[in-house]
mmCIF file of C-alpha atoms in Angstrom:
data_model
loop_
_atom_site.group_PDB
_atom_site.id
_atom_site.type_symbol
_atom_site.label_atom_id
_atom_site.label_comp_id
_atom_site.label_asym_id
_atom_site.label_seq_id
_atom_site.Cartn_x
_atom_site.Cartn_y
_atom_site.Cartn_z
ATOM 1 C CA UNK A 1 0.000 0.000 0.000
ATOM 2 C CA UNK A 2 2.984 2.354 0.861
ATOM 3 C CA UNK A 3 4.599 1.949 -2.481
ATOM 4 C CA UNK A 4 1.415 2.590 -4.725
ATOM 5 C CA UNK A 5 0.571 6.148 -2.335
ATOM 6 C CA UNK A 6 4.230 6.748 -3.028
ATOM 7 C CA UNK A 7 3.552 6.370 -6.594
ATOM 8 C CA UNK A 8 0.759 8.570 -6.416
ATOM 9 C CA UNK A 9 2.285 11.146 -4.831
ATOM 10 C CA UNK A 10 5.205 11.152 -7.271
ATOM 11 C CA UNK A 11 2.935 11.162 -10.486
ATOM 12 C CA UNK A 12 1.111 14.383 -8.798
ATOM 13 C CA UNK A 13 4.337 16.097 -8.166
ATOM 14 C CA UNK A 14 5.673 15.715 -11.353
ATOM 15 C CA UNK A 15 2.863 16.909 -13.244
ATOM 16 C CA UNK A 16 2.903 19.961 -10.781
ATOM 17 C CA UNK A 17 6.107 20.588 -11.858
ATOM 18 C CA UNK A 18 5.923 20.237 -15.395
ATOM 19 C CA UNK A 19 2.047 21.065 -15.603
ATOM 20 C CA UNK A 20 2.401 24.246 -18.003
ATOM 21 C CA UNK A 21 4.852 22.200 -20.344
ATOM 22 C CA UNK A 22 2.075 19.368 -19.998
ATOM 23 C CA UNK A 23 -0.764 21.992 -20.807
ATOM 24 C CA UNK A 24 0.728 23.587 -23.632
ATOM 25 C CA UNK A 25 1.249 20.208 -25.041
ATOM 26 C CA UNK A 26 -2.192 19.146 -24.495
ATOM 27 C CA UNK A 27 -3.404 22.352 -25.976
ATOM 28 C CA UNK A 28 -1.208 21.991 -29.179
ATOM 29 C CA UNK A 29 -2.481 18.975 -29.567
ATOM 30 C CA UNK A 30 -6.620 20.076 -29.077
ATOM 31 C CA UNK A 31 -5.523 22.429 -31.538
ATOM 32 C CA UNK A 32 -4.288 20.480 -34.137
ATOM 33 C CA UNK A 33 -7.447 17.876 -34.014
ATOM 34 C CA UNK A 34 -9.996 21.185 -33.874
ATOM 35 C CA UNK A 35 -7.985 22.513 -37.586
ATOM 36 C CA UNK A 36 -7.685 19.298 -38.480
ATOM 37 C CA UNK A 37 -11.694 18.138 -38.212
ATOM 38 C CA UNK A 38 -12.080 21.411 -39.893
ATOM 39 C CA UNK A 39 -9.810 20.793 -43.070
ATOM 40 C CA UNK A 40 -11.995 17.512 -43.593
ATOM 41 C CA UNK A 41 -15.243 19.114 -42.810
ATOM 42 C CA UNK A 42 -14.285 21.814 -45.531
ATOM 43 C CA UNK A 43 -12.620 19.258 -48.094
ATOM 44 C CA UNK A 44 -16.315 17.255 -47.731
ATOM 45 C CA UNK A 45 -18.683 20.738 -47.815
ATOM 46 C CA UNK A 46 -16.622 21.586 -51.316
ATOM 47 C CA UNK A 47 -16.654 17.755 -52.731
ATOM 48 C CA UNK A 48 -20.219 17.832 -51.812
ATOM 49 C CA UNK A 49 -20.820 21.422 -53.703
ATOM 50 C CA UNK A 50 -19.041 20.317 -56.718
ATOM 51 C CA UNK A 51 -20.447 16.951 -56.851
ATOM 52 C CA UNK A 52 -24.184 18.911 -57.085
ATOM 53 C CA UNK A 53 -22.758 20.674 -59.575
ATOM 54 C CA UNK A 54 -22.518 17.985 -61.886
ATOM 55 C CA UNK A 55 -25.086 16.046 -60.910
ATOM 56 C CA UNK A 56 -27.470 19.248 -61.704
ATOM 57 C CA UNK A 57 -25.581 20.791 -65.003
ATOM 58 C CA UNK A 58 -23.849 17.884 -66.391
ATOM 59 C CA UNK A 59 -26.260 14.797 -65.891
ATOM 60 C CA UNK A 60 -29.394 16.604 -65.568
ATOM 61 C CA UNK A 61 -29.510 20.069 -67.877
ATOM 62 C CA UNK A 62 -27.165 18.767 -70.397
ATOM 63 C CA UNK A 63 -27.375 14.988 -70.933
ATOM 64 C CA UNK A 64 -30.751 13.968 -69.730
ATOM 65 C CA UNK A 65 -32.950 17.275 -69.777
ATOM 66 C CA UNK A 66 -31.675 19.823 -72.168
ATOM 67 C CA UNK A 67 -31.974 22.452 -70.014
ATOM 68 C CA UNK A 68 -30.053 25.532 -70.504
ATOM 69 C CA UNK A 69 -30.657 27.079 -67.195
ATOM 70 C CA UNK A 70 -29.050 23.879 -65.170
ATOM 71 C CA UNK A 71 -26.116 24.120 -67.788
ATOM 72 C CA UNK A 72 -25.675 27.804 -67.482
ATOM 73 C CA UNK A 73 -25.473 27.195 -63.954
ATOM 74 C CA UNK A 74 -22.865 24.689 -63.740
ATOM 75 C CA UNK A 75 -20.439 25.060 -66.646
ATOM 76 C CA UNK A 76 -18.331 28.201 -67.729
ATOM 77 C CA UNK A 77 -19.043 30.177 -70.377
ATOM 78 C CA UNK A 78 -15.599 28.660 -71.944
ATOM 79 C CA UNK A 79 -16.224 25.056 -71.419
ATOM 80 C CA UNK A 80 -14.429 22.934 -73.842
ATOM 81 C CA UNK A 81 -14.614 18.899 -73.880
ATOM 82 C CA UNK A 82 -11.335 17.520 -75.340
ATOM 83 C CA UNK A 83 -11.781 14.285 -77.740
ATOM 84 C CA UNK A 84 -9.891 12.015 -79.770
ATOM 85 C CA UNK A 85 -11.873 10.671 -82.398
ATOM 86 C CA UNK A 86 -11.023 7.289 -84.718
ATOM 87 C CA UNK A 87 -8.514 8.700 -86.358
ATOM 88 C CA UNK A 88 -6.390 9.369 -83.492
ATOM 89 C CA UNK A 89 -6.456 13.272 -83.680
ATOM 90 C CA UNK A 90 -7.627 15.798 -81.143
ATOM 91 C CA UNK A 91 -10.789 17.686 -81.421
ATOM 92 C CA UNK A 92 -12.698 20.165 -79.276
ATOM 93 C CA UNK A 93 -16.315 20.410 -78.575
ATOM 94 C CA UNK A 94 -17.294 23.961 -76.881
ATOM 95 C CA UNK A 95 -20.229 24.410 -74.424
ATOM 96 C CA UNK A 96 -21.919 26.679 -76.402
ATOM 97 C CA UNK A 97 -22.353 24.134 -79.955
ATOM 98 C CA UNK A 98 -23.330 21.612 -77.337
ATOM 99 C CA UNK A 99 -25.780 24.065 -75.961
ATOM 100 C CA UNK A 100 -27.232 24.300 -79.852
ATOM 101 C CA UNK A 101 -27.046 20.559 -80.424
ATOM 102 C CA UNK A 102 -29.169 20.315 -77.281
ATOM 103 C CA UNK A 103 -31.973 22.937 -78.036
ATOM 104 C CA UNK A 104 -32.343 21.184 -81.293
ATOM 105 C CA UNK A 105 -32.922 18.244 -79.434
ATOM 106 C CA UNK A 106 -35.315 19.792 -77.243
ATOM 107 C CA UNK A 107 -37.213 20.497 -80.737
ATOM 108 C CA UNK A 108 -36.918 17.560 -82.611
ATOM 109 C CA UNK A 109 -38.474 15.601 -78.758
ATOM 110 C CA UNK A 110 -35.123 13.936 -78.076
ATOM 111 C CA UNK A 111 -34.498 15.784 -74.684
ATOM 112 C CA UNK A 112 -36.007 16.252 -73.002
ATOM 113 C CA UNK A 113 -34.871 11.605 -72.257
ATOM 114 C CA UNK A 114 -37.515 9.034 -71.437
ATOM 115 C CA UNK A 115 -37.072 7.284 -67.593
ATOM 116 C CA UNK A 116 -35.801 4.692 -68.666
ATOM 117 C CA UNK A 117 -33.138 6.006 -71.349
ATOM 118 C CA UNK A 118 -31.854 8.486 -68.699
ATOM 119 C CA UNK A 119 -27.790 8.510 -68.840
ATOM 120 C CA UNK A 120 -27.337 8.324 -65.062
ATOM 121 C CA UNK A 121 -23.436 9.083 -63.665
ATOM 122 C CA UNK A 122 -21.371 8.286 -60.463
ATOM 123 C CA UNK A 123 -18.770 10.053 -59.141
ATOM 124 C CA UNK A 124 -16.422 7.978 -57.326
ATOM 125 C CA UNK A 125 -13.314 10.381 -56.907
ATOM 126 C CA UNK A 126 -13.223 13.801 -56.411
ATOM 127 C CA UNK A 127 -9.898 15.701 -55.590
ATOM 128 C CA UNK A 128 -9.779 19.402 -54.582
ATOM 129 C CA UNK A 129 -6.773 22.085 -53.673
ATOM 130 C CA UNK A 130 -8.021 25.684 -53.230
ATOM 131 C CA UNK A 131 -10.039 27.065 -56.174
ATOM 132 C CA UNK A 132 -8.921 24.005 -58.378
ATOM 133 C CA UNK A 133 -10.323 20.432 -58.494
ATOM 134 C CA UNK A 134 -10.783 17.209 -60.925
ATOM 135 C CA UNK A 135 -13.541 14.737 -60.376
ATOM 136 C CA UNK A 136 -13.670 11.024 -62.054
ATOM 137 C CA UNK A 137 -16.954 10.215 -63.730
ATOM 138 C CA UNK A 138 -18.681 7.088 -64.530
ATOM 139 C CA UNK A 139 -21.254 7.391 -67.678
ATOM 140 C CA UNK A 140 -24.101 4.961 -67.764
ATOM 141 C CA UNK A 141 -26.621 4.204 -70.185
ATOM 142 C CA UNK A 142 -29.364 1.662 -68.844
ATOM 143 C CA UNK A 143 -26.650 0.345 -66.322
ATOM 144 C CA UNK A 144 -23.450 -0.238 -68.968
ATOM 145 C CA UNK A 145 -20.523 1.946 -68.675
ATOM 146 C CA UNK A 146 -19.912 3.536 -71.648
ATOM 147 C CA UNK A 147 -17.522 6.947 -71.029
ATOM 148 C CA UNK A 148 -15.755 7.698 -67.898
ATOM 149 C CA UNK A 149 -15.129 11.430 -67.616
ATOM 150 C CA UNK A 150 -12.518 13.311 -65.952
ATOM 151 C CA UNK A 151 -13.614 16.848 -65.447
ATOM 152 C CA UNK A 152 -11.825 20.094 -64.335
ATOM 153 C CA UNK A 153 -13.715 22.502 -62.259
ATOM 154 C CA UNK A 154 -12.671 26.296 -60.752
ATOM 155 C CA UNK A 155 -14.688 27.635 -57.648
ATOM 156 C CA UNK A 156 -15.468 30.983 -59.056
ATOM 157 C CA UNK A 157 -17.245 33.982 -57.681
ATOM 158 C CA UNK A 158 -18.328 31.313 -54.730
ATOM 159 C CA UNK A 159 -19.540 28.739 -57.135
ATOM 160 C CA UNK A 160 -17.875 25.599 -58.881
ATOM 161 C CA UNK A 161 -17.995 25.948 -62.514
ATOM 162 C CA UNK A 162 -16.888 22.896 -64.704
ATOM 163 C CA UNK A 163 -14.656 24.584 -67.363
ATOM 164 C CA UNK A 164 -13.383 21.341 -69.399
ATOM 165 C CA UNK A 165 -13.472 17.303 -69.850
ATOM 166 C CA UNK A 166 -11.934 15.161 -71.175
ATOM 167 C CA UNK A 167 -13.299 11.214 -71.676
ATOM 168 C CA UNK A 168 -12.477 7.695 -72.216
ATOM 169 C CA UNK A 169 -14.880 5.395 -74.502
ATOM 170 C CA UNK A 170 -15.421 1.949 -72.949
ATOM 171 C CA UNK A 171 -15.556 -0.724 -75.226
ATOM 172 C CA UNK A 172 -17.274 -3.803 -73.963
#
């Protein structure tokens, strides 16, 4: 019984000697874990925003509905999708002659797509530093993978705009 009160009494001294070093290390460390909880917290709020974002402009307004004002919302004005097409060279497609293609569409009853002809996407990586980020897309059409997507986004005036792509065809 002696030795464990003496082993008591030591453990109390010594932290009353070293209690500010002790303190400040234990605050350091509360600090770190409160900045640290709030770098993830932010990382998931943006991956969240921008993951709306393309779920609203990209799958919705400009692959399943053919609607301008989703599209307008969530691409910039500059948008450019980069392809290769059979013959191995590089073309570009800008937002604006997809916009066109689109309200054509819309006339000839294409868009705005039947339930069950609905491209649907998932988004299984999304990878953000400051204003810039890149998210992986999956492109489905009635459940086979046909394009994965890897789009570039800029958080702009408050808002993530996608502002180019660039895609793989699957071939099955």
């Amino acid at each position: 019984i002696y030795f464990r009160y003496t082993k008591i009494i030591l453990i109390l001294f010594t932290f009353y000697l070293f209690k500010d070093q002790i303190m400040k290390k234990i605050l350091s460390i509360a600090l770190i874990l409160i900045v640290g909880i709030g770098a993830v917290y932010s990382q998931d709020k943006e991956k969240d925003a921008i993951k709306k974002t393309i779920l609203s402009a990209y799958q919705d307004g400009l692959l399943n509905e053919g609607d301008s004002k989703k599209v307008d919302a969530g691409f910039h004005p500059d948008f450019e999708m980069l392809g290769v097409n059979k013959d191995g060279e590089m073309y570009r497609y800008h937002i604006k002659d997809w916009k066109a293609s689109n309200e054509q569409k819309v006339k000839d009853g294409k868009l705005p797509k039947k339930k069950g002809d609905k491209v649907k996407i998932k988004i299984p990586m999304v990878d953000v530093t400051g204003i810039a980020a890149v998210a992986k897309i999956e492109f489905y059409v009635k459940d086979k993978m046909v394009f994965v997507d890897y789009q570039s986004l800029y958080k702009l005036d408050g808002k993530w705009q996608i502002v180019a792509n660039i895609y793989h065809t699957v071939k099955n």
